[in-house]
Coordinates of C-alpha atoms in Angstrom, one line a residue:
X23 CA -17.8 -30.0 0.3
X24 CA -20.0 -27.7 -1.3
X25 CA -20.3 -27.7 -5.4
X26 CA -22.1 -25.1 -5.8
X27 CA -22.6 -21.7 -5.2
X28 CA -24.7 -19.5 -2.7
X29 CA -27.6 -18.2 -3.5
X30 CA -26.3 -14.4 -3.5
X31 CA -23.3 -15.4 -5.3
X32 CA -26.0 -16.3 -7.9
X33 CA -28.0 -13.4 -8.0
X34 CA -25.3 -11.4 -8.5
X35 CA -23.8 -13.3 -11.5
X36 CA -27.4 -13.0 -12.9
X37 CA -27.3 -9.2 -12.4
X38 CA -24.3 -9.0 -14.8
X39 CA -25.7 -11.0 -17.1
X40 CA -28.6 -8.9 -17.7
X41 CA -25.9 -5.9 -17.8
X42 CA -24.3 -7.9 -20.7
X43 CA -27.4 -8.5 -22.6
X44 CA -28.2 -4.9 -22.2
X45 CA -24.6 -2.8 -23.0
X46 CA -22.3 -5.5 -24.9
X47 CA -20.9 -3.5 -28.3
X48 CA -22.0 -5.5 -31.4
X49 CA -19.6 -6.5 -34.3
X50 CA -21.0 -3.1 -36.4
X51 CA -20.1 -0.9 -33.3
X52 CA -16.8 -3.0 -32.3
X53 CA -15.0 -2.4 -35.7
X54 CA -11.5 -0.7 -35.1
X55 CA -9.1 -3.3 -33.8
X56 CA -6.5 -2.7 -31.1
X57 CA -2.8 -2.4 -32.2
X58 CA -1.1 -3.4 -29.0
X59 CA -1.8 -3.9 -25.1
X60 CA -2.2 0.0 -24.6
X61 CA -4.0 1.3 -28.0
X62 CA -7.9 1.3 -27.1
X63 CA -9.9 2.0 -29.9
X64 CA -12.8 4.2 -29.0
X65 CA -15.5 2.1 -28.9
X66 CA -13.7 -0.1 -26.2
X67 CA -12.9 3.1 -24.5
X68 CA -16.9 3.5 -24.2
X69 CA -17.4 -0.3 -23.0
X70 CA -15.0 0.4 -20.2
X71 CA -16.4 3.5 -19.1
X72 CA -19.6 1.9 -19.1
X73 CA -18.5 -0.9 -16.7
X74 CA -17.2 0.8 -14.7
X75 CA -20.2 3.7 -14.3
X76 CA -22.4 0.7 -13.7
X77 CA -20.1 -1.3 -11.3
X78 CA -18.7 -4.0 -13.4
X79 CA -15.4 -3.2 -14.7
X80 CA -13.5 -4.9 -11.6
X81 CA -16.6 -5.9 -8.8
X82 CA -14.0 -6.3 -6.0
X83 CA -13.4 -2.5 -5.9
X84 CA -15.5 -0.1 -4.3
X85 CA -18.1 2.1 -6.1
X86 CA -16.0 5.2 -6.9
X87 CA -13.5 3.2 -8.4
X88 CA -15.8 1.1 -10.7
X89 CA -17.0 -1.8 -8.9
X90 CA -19.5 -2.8 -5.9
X91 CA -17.2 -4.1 -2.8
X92 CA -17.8 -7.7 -4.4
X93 CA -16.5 -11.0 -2.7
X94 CA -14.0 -13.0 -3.9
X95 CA -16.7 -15.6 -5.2
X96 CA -18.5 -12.9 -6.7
X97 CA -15.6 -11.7 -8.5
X98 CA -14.8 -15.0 -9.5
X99 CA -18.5 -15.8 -11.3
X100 CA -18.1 -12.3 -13.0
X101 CA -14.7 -13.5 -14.5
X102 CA -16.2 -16.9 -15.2
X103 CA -19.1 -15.4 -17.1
X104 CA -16.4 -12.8 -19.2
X105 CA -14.4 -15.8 -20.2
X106 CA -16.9 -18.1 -21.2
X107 CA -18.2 -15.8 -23.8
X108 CA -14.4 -14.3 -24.7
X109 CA -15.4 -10.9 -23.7
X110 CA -12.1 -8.7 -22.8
X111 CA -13.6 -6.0 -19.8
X112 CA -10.3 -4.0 -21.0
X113 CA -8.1 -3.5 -23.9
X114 CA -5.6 -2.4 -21.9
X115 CA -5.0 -5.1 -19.3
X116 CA -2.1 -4.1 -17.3
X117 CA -3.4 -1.0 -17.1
X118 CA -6.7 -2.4 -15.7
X119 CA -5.0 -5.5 -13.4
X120 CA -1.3 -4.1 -12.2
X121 CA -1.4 -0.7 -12.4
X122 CA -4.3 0.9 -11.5
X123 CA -4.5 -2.0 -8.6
X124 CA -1.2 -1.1 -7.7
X125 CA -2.5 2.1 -7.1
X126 CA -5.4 1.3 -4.9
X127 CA -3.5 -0.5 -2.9
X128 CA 0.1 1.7 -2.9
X129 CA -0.5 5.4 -4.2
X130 CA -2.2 8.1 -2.4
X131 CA -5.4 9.5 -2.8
X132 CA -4.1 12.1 -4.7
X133 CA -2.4 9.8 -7.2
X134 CA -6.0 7.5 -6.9
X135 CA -7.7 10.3 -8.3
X136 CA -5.3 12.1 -11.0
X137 CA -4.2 8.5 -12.4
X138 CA -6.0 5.4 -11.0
X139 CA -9.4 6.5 -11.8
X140 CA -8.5 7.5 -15.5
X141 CA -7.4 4.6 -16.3
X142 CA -10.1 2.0 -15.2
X143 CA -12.2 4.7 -16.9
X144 CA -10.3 4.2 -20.0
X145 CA -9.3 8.0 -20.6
X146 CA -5.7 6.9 -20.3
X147 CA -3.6 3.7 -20.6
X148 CA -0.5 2.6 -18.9
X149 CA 2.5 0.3 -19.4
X150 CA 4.3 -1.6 -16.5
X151 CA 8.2 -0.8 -16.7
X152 CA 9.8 -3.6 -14.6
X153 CA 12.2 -5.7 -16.7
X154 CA 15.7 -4.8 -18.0
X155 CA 18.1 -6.5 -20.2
X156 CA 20.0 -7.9 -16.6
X157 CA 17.2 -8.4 -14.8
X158 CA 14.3 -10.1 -16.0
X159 CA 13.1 -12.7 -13.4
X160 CA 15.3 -11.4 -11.2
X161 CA 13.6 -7.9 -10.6
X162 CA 15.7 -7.1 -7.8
X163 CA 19.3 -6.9 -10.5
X164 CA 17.6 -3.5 -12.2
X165 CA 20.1 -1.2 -12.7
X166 CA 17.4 1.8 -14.6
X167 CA 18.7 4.8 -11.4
X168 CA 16.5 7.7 -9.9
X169 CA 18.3 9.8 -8.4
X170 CA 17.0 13.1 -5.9
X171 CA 16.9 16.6 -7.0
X172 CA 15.1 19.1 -4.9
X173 CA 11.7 18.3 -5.7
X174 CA 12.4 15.6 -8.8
X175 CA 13.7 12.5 -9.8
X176 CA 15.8 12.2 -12.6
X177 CA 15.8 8.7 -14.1
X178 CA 18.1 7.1 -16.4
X179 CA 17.8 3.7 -17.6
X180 CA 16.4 1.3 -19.5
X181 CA 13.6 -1.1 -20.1
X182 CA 12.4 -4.2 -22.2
X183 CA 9.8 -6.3 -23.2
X184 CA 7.6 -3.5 -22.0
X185 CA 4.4 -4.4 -23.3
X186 CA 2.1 -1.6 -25.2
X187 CA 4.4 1.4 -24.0
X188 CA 4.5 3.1 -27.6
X189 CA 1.0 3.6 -27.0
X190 CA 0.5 3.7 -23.1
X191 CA 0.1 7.3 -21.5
X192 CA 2.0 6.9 -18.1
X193 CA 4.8 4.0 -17.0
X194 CA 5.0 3.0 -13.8
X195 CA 8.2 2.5 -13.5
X196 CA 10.5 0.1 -11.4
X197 CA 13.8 2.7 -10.1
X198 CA 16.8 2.2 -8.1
X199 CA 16.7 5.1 -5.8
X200 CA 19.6 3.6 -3.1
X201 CA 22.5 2.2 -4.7
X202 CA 24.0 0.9 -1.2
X203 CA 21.3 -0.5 0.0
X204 CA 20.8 -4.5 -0.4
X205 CA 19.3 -5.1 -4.0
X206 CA 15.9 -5.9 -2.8
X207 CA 15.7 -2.7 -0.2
X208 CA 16.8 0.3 -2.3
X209 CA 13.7 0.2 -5.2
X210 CA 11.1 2.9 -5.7
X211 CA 8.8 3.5 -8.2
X212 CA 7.6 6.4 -9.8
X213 CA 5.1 7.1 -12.4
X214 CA 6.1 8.5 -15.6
X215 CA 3.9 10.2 -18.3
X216 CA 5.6 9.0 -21.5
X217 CA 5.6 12.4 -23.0
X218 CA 8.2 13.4 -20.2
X219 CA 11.8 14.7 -22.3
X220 CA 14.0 12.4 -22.4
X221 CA 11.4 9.0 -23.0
X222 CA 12.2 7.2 -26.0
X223 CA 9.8 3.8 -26.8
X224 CA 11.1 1.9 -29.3
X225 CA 8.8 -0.9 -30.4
X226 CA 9.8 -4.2 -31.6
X227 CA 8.0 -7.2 -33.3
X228 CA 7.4 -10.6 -32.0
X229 CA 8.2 -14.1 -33.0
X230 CA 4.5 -14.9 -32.8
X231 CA 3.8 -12.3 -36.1
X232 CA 5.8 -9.8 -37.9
X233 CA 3.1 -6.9 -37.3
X234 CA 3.2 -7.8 -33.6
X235 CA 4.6 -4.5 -32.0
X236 CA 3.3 -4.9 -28.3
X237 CA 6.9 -5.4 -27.2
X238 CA 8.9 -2.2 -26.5
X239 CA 12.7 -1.5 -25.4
X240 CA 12.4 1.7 -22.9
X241 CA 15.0 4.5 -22.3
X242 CA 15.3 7.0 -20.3
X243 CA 17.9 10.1 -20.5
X244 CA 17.6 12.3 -17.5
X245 CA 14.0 12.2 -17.1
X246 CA 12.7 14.8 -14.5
X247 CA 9.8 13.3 -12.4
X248 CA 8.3 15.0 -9.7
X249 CA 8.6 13.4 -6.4
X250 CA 4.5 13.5 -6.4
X251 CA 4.7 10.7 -8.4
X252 CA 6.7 8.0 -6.3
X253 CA 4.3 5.3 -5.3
X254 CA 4.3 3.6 -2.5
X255 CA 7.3 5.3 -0.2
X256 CA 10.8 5.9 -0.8
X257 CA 12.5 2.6 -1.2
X258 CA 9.8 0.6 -1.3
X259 CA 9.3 -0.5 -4.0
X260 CA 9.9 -4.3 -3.6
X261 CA 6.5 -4.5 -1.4
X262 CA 5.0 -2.7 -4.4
X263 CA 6.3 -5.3 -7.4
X264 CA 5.1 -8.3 -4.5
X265 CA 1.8 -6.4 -4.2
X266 CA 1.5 -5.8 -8.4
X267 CA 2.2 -9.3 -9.3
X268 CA -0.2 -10.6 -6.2
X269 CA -3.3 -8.4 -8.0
X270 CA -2.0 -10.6 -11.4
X271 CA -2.0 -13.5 -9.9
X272 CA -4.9 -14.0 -7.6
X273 CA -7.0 -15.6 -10.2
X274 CA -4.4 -15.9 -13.3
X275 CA -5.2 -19.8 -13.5
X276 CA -8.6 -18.7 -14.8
X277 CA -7.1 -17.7 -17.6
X278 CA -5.1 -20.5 -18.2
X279 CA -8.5 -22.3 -17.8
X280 CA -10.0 -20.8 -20.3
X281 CA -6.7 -21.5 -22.7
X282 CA -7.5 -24.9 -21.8
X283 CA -11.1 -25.2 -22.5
X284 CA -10.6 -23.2 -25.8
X285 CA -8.3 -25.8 -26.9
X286 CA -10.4 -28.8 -25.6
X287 CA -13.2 -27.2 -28.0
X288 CA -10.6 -26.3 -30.6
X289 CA -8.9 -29.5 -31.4
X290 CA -12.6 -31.7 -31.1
X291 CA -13.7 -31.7 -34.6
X292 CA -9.7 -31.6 -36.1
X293 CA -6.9 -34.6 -36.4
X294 CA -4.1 -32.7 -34.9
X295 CA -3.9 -34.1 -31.2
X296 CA -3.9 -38.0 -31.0
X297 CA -6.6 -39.5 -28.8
X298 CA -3.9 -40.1 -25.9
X299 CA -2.6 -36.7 -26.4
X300 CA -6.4 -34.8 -26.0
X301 CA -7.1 -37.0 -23.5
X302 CA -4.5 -35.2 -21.3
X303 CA -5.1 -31.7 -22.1
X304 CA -9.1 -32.7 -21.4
X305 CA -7.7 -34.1 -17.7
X306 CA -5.7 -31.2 -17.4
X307 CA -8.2 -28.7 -18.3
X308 CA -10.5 -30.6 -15.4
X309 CA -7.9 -31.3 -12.9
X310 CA -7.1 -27.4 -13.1
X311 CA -10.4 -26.3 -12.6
X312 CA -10.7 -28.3 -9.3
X313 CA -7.5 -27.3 -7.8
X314 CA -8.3 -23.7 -8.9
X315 CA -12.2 -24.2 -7.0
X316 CA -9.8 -25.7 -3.8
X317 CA -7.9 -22.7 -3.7
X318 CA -10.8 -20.3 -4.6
X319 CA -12.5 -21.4 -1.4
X320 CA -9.5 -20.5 0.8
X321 CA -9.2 -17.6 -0.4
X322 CA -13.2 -16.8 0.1
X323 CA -12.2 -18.1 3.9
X324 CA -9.4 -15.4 3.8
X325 CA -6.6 -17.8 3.7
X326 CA -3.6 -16.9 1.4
X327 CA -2.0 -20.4 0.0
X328 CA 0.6 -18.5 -2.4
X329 CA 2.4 -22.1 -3.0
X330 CA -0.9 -23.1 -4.2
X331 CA -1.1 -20.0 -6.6
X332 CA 2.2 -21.2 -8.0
X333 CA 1.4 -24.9 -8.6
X334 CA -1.9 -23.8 -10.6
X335 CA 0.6 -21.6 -13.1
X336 CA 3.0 -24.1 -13.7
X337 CA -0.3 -26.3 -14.4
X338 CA -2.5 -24.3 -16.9
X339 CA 1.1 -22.6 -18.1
X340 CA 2.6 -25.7 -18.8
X341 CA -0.8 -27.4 -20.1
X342 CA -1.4 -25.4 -22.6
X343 CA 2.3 -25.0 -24.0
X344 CA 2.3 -29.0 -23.8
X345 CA -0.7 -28.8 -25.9
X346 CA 0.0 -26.7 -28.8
X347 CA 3.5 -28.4 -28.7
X348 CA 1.8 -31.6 -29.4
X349 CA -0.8 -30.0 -31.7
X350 CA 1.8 -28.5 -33.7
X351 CA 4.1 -31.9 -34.4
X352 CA 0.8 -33.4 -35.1
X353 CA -0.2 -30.3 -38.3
X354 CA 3.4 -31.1 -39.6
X355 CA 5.3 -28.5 -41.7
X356 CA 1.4 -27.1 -42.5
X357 CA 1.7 -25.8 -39.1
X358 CA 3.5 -23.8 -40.4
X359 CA 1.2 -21.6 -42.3
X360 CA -1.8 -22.8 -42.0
X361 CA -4.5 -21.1 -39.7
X362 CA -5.5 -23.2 -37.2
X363 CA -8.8 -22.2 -37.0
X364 CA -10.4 -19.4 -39.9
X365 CA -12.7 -18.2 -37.2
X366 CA -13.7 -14.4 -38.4
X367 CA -13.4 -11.2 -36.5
X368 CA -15.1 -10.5 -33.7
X369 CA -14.6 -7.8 -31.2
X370 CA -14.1 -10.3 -28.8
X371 CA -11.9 -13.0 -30.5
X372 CA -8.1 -12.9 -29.6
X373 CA -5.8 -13.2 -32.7
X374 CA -4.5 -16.9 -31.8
X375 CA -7.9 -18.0 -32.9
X376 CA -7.0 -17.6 -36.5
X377 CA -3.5 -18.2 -36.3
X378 CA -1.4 -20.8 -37.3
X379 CA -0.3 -23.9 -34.8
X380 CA 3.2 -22.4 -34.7
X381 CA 1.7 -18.7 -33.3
X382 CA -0.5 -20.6 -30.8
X383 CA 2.8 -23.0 -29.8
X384 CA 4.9 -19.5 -29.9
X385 CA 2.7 -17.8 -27.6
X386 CA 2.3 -20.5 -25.2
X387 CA 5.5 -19.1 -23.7
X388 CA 4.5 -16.3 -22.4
X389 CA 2.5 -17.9 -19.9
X390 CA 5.2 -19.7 -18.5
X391 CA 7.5 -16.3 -18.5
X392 CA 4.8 -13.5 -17.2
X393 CA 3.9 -13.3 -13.6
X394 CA 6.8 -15.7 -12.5
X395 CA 8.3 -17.8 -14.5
X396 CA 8.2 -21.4 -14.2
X397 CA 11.6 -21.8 -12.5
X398 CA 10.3 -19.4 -10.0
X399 CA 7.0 -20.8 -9.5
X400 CA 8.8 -24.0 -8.6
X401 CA 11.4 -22.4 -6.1
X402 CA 8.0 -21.3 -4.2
X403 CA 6.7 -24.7 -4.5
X404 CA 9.4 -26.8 -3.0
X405 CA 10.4 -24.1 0.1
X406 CA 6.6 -24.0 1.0
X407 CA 5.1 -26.9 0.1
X408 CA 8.0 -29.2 0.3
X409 CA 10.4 -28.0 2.7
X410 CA 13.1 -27.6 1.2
X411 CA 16.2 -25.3 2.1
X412 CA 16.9 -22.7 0.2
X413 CA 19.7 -22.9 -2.7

């Protein structure tokens, strides 16, 4: 068992921290905020496109597409140094970690060049348009149709909970282009500029905070899209959604991580959490790292352990809604209200760091809904790691 890491691994992790010291914005440059998951002030649209000139907005893809053909380990320590100082890479994070990836991996070079590349370089942002009102989880029940004409689509539909699409340039968009096909064999996708006729984004506000608008309800009234724009083959879009939640995924525990360490530091020097109570979510936040470090090395072996993917969600999801559950009953009706920390603005501090325990415990859930619910990640769990049959 090795606990450390290689030398070049280091290196490289001390490359990007020179980069860092160099180029990060400062507070007086970073002083527009962002309204929602697709509006990037301009400043951030100048920190993006400086990553990615200089190879660091995402290290794992090659040059021309703003990184340096980085290993997974290498990717990991660049993450790792990002988080540990609260530093967002993008603004506009689907954008940056679905779509564009999606992409990469799907579109062809054509579609690389006219929309990939623009967004990692920040001089458009997109929305990812994959749940409905019947099908949420359950991707495969979307009913939004694209149906063939000469050399168009024309899409009618709707979506929801599409996060920052009042603001996002292009959609790509999950389509049922073969009625009478079995559910999971007859989606496409297509990408749609949201200035297409026939688009209407109607943001809506959050439980977490009235002025909230990231959320958006989607429709679509014969939209023309031009069969250029399907990604990823005609009916196959299922491999696509698999391959666009597997780019979200890969390292999402990270994240959770970090939720988990910021909350460790968080509830230190305040009464909130009993001792019991913080000694679990300290435990937690350890026991997640190490089973995240266990399933990082596989993946550096080239092993793909997707069951253990799904056990490290439900952990650091779970964890840190447990958390600010108990954190909350412990603030009492002040929870309420009351900021749970009055940290000031930075261009780098999310807005849960001054909000109140209800916002942090409201929030919480969308880490056990995005990428896979909870329910899901267990379905995984007990056919692959258990053995189960399937219901």
């Amino acid at each position: 068992m090795q606990l450390t890491f290689d030398a070049d691994v280091e290196e490289f992790r001390g490359e990007f921290l020179a980069f860092l010291a160099e180029h990060l914005p400062d507070e007086a440059e970073a002083g527009e905020r962002p309204r929602s998951s697709a509006d990037v002030p301009e400043w951030a649209r100048r920190w993006q496109r400086k990553q990615f000139d200089n190879g660091w907005l995402l290290p794992g893809n090659p040059p021309e597409f703003g990184g340096r053909n980085a290993s997974i380990l290498q990717q990991y320590v660049h993450l790792e140094e990002l988080s540990r100082r609260r530093i967002y890479h993008s603004f506009n994070p689907q954008g940056l970690g679905i779509i564009a990836a999606s992409l990469l991996s799907f579109g062809t070079p054509e579609q690389k060049e006219r929309w990939a590349a623009p967004i990692l370089r920040a001089e458009i942002t997109a929305a990812l348009g994959m749940s409905e009102p019947g099908a949420g989880s359950d991707l495969a029940s979307l009913r939004t149709r694209a149906v063939r004409d000469g050399d168009s689509f024309v899409v009618n539909g709707q979506k929801v909970w599409t996060s920052g699409a009042n603001e996002a340039d292009v959609l790509l968009t999950f389509v049922r282009t073969d009625p009478d096909a079995p559910k999971h064999k007859g989606i496409s996708v297509l990408l749609i500029p949201t200035d297409t006729p026939g688009v209407t984004r109607r943001p809506f506000a959050s439980v977490c905070a009235e002025d909230d608008f990231d959320f958006n309800e989607v429709f679509f009234t014969d939209v023309r899209v031009p069969a250029e724009n399907l990604v990823g083959g005609l009916n196959q879009g299922w491999g696509v959604a698999n391959g666009a939640l597997g780019h979200e995924r890969t390292l999402l525990w990270l994240g959770f991580a970090d939720r988990l360490q910021d909350l460790v530091e968080d509830f230190r020097p305040v009464t909130v959490l009993d001792r019991d109570h913080y000694a679990t979510l300290a435990m937690d936040n350890q026991a997640l790292r190490l089973l995240g470090s266990a399933a990082l090395a596989r993946a550096d072996r080239g092993e793909q352990d997707v069951a253990a993917l799904s056990v490290l969600k439900i952990l650091g999801s779970e964890a840190v809604q447990t958390a600010s559950e108990h954190a909350l009953d412990g603030a009492g009706f002040d929870g309420l209200v009351h900021p749970a920390l009055t940290a000031p603005y930075t261009p780098w501090n999310n807005d849960h760091f001054a909000s109140s325990w209800f916002e942090r415990y409201a929030r919480s859930f969308a880490g056990t809904i995005a990428g896979g619910t909870s329910e899901i990640q267990r379905t995984i769990v007990a056919e692959r790691v258990l053995g189960l049959p399937r219901s």
